[in-house]
Coordinates of C-alpha atoms and ligand atoms in Angstrom, one line a residue:
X1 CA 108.0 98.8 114.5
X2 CA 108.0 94.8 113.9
X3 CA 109.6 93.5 110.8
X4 CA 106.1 93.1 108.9
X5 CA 105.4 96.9 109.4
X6 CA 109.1 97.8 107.9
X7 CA 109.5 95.2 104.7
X8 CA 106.5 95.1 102.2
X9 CA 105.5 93.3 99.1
X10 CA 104.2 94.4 95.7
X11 CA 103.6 98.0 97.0
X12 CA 101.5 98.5 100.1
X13 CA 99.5 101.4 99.3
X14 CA 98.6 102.1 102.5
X15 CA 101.7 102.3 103.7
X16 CA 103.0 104.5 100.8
X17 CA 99.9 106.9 101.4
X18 CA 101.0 107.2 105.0
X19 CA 104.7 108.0 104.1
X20 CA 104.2 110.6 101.5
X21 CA 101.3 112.7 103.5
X22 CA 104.3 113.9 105.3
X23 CA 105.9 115.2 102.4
X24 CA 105.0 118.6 100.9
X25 CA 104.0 116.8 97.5
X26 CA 102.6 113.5 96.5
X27 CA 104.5 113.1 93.3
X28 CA 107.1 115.2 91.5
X29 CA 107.0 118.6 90.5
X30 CA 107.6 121.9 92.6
X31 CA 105.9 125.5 93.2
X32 CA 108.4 126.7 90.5
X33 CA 107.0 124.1 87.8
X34 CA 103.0 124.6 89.1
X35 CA 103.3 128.3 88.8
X36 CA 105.2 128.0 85.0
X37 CA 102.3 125.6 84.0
X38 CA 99.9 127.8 84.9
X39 CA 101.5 131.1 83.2
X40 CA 100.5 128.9 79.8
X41 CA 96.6 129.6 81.0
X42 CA 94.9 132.7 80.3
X43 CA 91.3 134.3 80.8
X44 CA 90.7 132.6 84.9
X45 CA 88.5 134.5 86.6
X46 CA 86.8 134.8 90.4
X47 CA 84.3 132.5 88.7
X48 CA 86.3 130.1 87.4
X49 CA 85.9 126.3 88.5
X50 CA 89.1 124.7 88.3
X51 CA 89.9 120.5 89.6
X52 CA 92.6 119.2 90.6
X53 CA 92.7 115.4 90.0
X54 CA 95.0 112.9 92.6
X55 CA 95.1 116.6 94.4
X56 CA 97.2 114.7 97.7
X57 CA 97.6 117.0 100.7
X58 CA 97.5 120.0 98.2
X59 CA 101.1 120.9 97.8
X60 CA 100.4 121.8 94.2
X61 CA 96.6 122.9 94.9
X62 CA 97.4 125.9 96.8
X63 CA 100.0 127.2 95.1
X64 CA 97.7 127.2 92.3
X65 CA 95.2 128.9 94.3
X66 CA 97.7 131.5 95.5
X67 CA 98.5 132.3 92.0
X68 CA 94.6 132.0 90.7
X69 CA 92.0 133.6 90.6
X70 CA 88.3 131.1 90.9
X71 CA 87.3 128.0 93.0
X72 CA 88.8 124.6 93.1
X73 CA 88.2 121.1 94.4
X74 CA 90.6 119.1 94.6
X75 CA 89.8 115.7 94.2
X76 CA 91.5 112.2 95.8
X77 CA 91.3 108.5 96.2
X78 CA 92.3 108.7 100.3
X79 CA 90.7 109.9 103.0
X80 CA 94.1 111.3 105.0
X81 CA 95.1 113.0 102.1
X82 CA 91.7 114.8 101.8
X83 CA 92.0 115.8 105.8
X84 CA 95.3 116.8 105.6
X85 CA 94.1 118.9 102.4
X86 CA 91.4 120.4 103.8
X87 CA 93.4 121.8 107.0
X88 CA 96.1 123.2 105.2
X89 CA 93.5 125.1 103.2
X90 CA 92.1 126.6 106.3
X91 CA 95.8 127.1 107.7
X92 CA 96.5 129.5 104.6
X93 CA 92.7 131.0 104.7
X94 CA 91.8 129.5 101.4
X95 CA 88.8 127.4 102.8
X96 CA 86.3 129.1 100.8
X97 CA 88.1 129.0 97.5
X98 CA 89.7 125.5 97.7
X99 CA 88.1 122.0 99.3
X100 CA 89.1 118.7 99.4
X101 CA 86.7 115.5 98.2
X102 CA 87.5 112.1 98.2
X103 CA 86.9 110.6 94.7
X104 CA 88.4 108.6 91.9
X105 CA 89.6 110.2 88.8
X106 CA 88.0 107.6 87.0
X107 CA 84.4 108.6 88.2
X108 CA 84.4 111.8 88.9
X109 CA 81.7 114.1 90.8
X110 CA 81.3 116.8 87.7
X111 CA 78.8 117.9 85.1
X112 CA 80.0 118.2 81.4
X113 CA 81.1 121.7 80.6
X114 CA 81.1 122.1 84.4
X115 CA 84.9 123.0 84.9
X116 CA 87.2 125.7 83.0
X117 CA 90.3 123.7 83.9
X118 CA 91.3 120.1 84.8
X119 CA 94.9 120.3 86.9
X120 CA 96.8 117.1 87.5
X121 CA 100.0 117.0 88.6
X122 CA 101.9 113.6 89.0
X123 CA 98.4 111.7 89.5
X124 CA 97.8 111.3 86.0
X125 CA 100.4 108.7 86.2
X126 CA 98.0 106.3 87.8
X127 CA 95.5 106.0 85.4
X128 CA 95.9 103.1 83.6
X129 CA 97.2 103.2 79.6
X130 CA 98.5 106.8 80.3
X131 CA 102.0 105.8 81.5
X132 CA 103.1 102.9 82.0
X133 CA 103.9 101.8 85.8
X134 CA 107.7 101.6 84.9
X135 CA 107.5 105.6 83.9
X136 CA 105.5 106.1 87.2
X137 CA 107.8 104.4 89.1
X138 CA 110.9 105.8 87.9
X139 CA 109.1 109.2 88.6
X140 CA 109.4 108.9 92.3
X141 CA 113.0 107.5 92.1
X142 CA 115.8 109.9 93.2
X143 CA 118.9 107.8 92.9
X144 CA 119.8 104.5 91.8
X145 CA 122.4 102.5 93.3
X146 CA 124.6 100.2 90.8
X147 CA 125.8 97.6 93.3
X148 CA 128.6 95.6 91.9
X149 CA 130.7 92.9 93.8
X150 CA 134.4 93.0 93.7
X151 CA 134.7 89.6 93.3
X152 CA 133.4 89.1 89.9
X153 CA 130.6 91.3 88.9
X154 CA 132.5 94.4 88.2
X155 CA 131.6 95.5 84.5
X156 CA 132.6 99.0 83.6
X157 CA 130.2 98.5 80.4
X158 CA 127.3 98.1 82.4
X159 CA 127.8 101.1 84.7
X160 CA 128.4 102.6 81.5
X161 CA 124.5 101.7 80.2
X162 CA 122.8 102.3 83.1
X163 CA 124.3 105.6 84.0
X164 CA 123.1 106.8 80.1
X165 CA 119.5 105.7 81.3
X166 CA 119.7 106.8 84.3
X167 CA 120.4 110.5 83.0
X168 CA 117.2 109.7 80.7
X169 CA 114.5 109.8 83.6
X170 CA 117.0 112.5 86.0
X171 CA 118.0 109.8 88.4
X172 CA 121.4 110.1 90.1
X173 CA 123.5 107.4 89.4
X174 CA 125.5 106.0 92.6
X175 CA 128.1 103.1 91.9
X176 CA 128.4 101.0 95.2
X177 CA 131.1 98.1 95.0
X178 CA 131.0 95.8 97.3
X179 CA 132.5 93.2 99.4
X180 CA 136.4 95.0 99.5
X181 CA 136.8 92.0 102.1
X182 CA 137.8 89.9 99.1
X183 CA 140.7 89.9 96.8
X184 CA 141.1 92.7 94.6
X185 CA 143.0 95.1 92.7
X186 CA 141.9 98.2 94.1
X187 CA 144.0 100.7 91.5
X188 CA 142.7 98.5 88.2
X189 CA 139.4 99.0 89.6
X190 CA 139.8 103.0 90.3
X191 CA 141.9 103.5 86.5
X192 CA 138.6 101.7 84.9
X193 CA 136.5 104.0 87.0
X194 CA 138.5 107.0 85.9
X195 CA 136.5 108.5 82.9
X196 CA 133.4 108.4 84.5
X197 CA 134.6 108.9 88.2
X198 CA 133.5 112.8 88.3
X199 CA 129.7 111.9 87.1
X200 CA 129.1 109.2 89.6
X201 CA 129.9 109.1 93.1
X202 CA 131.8 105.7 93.7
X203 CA 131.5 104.0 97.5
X204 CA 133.6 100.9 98.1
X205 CA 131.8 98.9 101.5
X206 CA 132.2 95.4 102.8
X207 CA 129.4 94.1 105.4
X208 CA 132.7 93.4 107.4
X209 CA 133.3 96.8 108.3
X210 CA 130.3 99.0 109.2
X211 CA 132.6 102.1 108.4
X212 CA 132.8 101.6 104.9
X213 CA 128.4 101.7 104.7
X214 CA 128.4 104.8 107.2
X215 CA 129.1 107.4 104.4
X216 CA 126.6 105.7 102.1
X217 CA 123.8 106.0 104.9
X218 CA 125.1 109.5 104.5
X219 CA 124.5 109.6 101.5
X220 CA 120.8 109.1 101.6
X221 CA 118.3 112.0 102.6
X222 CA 114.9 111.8 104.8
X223 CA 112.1 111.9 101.9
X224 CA 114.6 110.0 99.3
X225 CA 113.7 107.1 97.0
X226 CA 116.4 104.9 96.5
X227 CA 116.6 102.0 94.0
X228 CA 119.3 99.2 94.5
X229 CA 120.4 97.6 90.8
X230 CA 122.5 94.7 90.3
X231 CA 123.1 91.1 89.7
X232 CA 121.9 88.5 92.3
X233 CA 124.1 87.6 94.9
X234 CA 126.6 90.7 94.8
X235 CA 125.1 92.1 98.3
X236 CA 122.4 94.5 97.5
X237 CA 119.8 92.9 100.5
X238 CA 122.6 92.5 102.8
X239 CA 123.2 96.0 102.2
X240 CA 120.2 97.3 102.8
X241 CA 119.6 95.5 105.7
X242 CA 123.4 97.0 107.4
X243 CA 121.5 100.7 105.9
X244 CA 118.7 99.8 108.4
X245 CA 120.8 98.4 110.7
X246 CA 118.4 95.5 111.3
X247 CA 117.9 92.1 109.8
X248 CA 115.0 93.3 107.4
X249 CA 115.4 91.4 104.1
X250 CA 116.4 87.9 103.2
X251 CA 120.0 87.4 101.6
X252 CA 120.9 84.8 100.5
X253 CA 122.9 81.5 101.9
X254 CA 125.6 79.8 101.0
X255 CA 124.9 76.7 99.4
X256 CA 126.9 73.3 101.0
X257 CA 128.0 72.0 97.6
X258 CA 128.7 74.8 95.6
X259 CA 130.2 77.3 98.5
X260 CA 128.2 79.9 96.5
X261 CA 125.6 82.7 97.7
X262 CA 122.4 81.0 96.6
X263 CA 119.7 83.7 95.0
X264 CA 117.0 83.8 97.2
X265 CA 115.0 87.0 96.5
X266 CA 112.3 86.8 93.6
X267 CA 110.1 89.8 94.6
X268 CA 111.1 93.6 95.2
X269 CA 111.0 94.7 98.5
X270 CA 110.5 98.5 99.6
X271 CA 111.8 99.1 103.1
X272 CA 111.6 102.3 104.5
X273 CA 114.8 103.5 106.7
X274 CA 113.7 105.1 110.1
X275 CA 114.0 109.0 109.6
X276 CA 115.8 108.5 105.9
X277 CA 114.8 107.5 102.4
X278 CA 112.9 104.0 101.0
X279 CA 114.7 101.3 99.6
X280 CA 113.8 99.4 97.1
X281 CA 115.4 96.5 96.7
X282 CA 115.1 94.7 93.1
X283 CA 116.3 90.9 92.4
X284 CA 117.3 89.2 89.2
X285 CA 114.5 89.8 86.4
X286 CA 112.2 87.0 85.4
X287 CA 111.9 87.0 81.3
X288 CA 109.7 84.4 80.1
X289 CA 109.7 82.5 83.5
X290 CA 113.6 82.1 83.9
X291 CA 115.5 84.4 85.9
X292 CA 118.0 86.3 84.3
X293 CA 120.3 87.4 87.1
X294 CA 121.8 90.0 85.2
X295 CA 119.6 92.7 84.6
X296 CA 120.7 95.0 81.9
X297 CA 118.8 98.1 81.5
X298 CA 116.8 100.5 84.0
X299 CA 113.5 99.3 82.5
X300 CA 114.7 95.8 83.1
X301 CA 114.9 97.0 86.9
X302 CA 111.8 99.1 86.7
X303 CA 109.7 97.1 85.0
X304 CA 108.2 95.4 88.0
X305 CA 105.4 93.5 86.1
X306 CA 107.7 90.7 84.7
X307 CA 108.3 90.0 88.6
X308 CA 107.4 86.8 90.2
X309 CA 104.5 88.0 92.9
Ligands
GDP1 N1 132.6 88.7 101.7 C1 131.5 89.4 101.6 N2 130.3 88.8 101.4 C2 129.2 89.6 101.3 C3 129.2 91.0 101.4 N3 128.0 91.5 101.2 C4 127.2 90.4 101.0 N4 127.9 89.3 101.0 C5 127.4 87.9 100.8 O1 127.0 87.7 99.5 C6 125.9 86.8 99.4 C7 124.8 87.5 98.6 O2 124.2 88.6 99.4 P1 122.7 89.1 99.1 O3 122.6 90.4 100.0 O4 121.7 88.1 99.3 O5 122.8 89.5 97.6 P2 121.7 90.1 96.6 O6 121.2 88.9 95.8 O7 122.3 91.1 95.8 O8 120.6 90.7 97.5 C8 125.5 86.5 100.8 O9 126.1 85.2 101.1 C9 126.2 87.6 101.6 O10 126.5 87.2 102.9 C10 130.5 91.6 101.7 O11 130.7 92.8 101.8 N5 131.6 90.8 101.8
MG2 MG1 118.6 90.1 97.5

């Protein structure tokens, strides 16, 4: 894979389309919640027409089928996810109850009155003035790594704040303090960690030794969304890129007259690691055009539309 295939700018769909038709489901949710939602509906019969809008491959469409009664199209933007749809509905012999279409939820191929019930799970997301594209990011986020340098970005406060968010949208928090190479107190560190030490897993690393990033790779799971927080310059591309194993993102370099990391990164980057998760790295936040390298709150991080493109 070269280097353009493996880092990305502002979200290339295509790319994202081709990494979650391998998954089960295109968004969140499970069998457990489809079947709930669909104990709330009453009175479906073998006649009944049901949609599913943004259906993807149909994880969610034939469970609903299996635990329905009536026909249903489901209904997407991309072609593979309509192919892959359609074959898994002839794999589990529901080709005559359920088929695919390509379509647009915003256009869509029905008559008024036509359908007894519109099913959308995840996709609704997308459409625009339903939820914002912070919510629908944060909904494919599994964990979010705090990444602190040991030097002098380590604020207990700020864990603090983004763990409370964090547990708001049911993303794991991961602390990851970095740079160990440098001078510091490792117990003062660990007693300010201590009240919060058994809700957040805590990895110390330094680029310096590849040991110390091993158990974080570990750490992330094929099919996992990971989101890298922090201030600019305390490691979080360099980290990535020892994740990956490869030179993939920009990090910063040191600047002659100041001996300090200069901040190079103004966009987000997603990378995807081979046979893992995707990484998204985020740098400082731009408010009103000047970069505030501190970003404070998870909608600071997620709110990608204050970016610089
Ligand atoms: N000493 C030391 N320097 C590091 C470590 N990780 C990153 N750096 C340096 O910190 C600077 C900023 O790194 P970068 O990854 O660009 O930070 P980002 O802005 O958070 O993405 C660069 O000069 C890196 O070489 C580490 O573990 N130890
Ligand atoms: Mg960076």
């Amino acid at each position: 894979m070269s280097k353009e295939d493996k880092s990305i700018h502002e979200f290339d769909f295509n790319l994202i389309c081709e990494y979650y038709s391998s998954l089960e489901r295109q968004g969140p949710g499970s069998p457990e919640i489809t079947i709930k939602a669909l104990s709330f509906i009453d009175k479906l019969s073998n006649e009944s027409r049901i949609a599913d809008i943004g259906c993807g491959t149909g994880g969610q469409t034939m469970v609903l089928a299996q635990h329905s009664l009536g026909h249903i199209r489901g209904i997407d933007l991309f072609p593979n996810f309509i192919n892959l749809f359609n074959s898994n509905a002839n794999k589990l012999n529901l080709q005559d109850r359920v088929k695919g279409l390509v379509g647009s939820m915003d256009s869509l191929p029905f008559q008024n009155e036509e359908l007894d019930l519109i099913w959308s799970e995840g996709a609704i997301y997308n459409k625009s003035g339903a939820i914002s594209e912070k919510q629908a990011i944060a909904t494919y986020v599994d964990k979010a790594f705090i990444v602190q340098s040991l030097d002098n970005n380590f604020n207990v406060r700020r864990i603090e704040r983004f763990m409370l968010q964090l547990a708001d949208e049911n993303i794991q928090p991961v602390l990851v303090l970095t740079k160990t190479d440098l001078d510091f107190n490792k117990d003062k560190v660990e007693n300010a960690l201590r009240h919060i030490s058994h809700k957040i897993p805590v990895f110390f690393t330094s680029i310096q030794s590849p040991s110390s990033i091993d158990p974080l790779r570990k750490f992330i799971s094929t099919g996992e969304t990971v989101v890298f927080t922090g201030s600019s310059s305390v490691g979080k591309s360099t980290l990535i890129n020892a994740l990956c194993r490869q030179k993939i993102l920009q990090t910063a370099t040191i600047s002659d007259s100041t001996g300090k990391g200069k901040h190079t990164s103004t966009r987000r980057e997603m990378v995807l690691m081979e046979q893992s998760g995707i990484l998204i790295d985020t740098p400082g936040v731009k408010v009103f055009g000047v970069t505030n390298d501190d970003p404070d709150t998870l909608s600071e991080v997620l709110d990608f539309s204050s970016f610089e493109g």
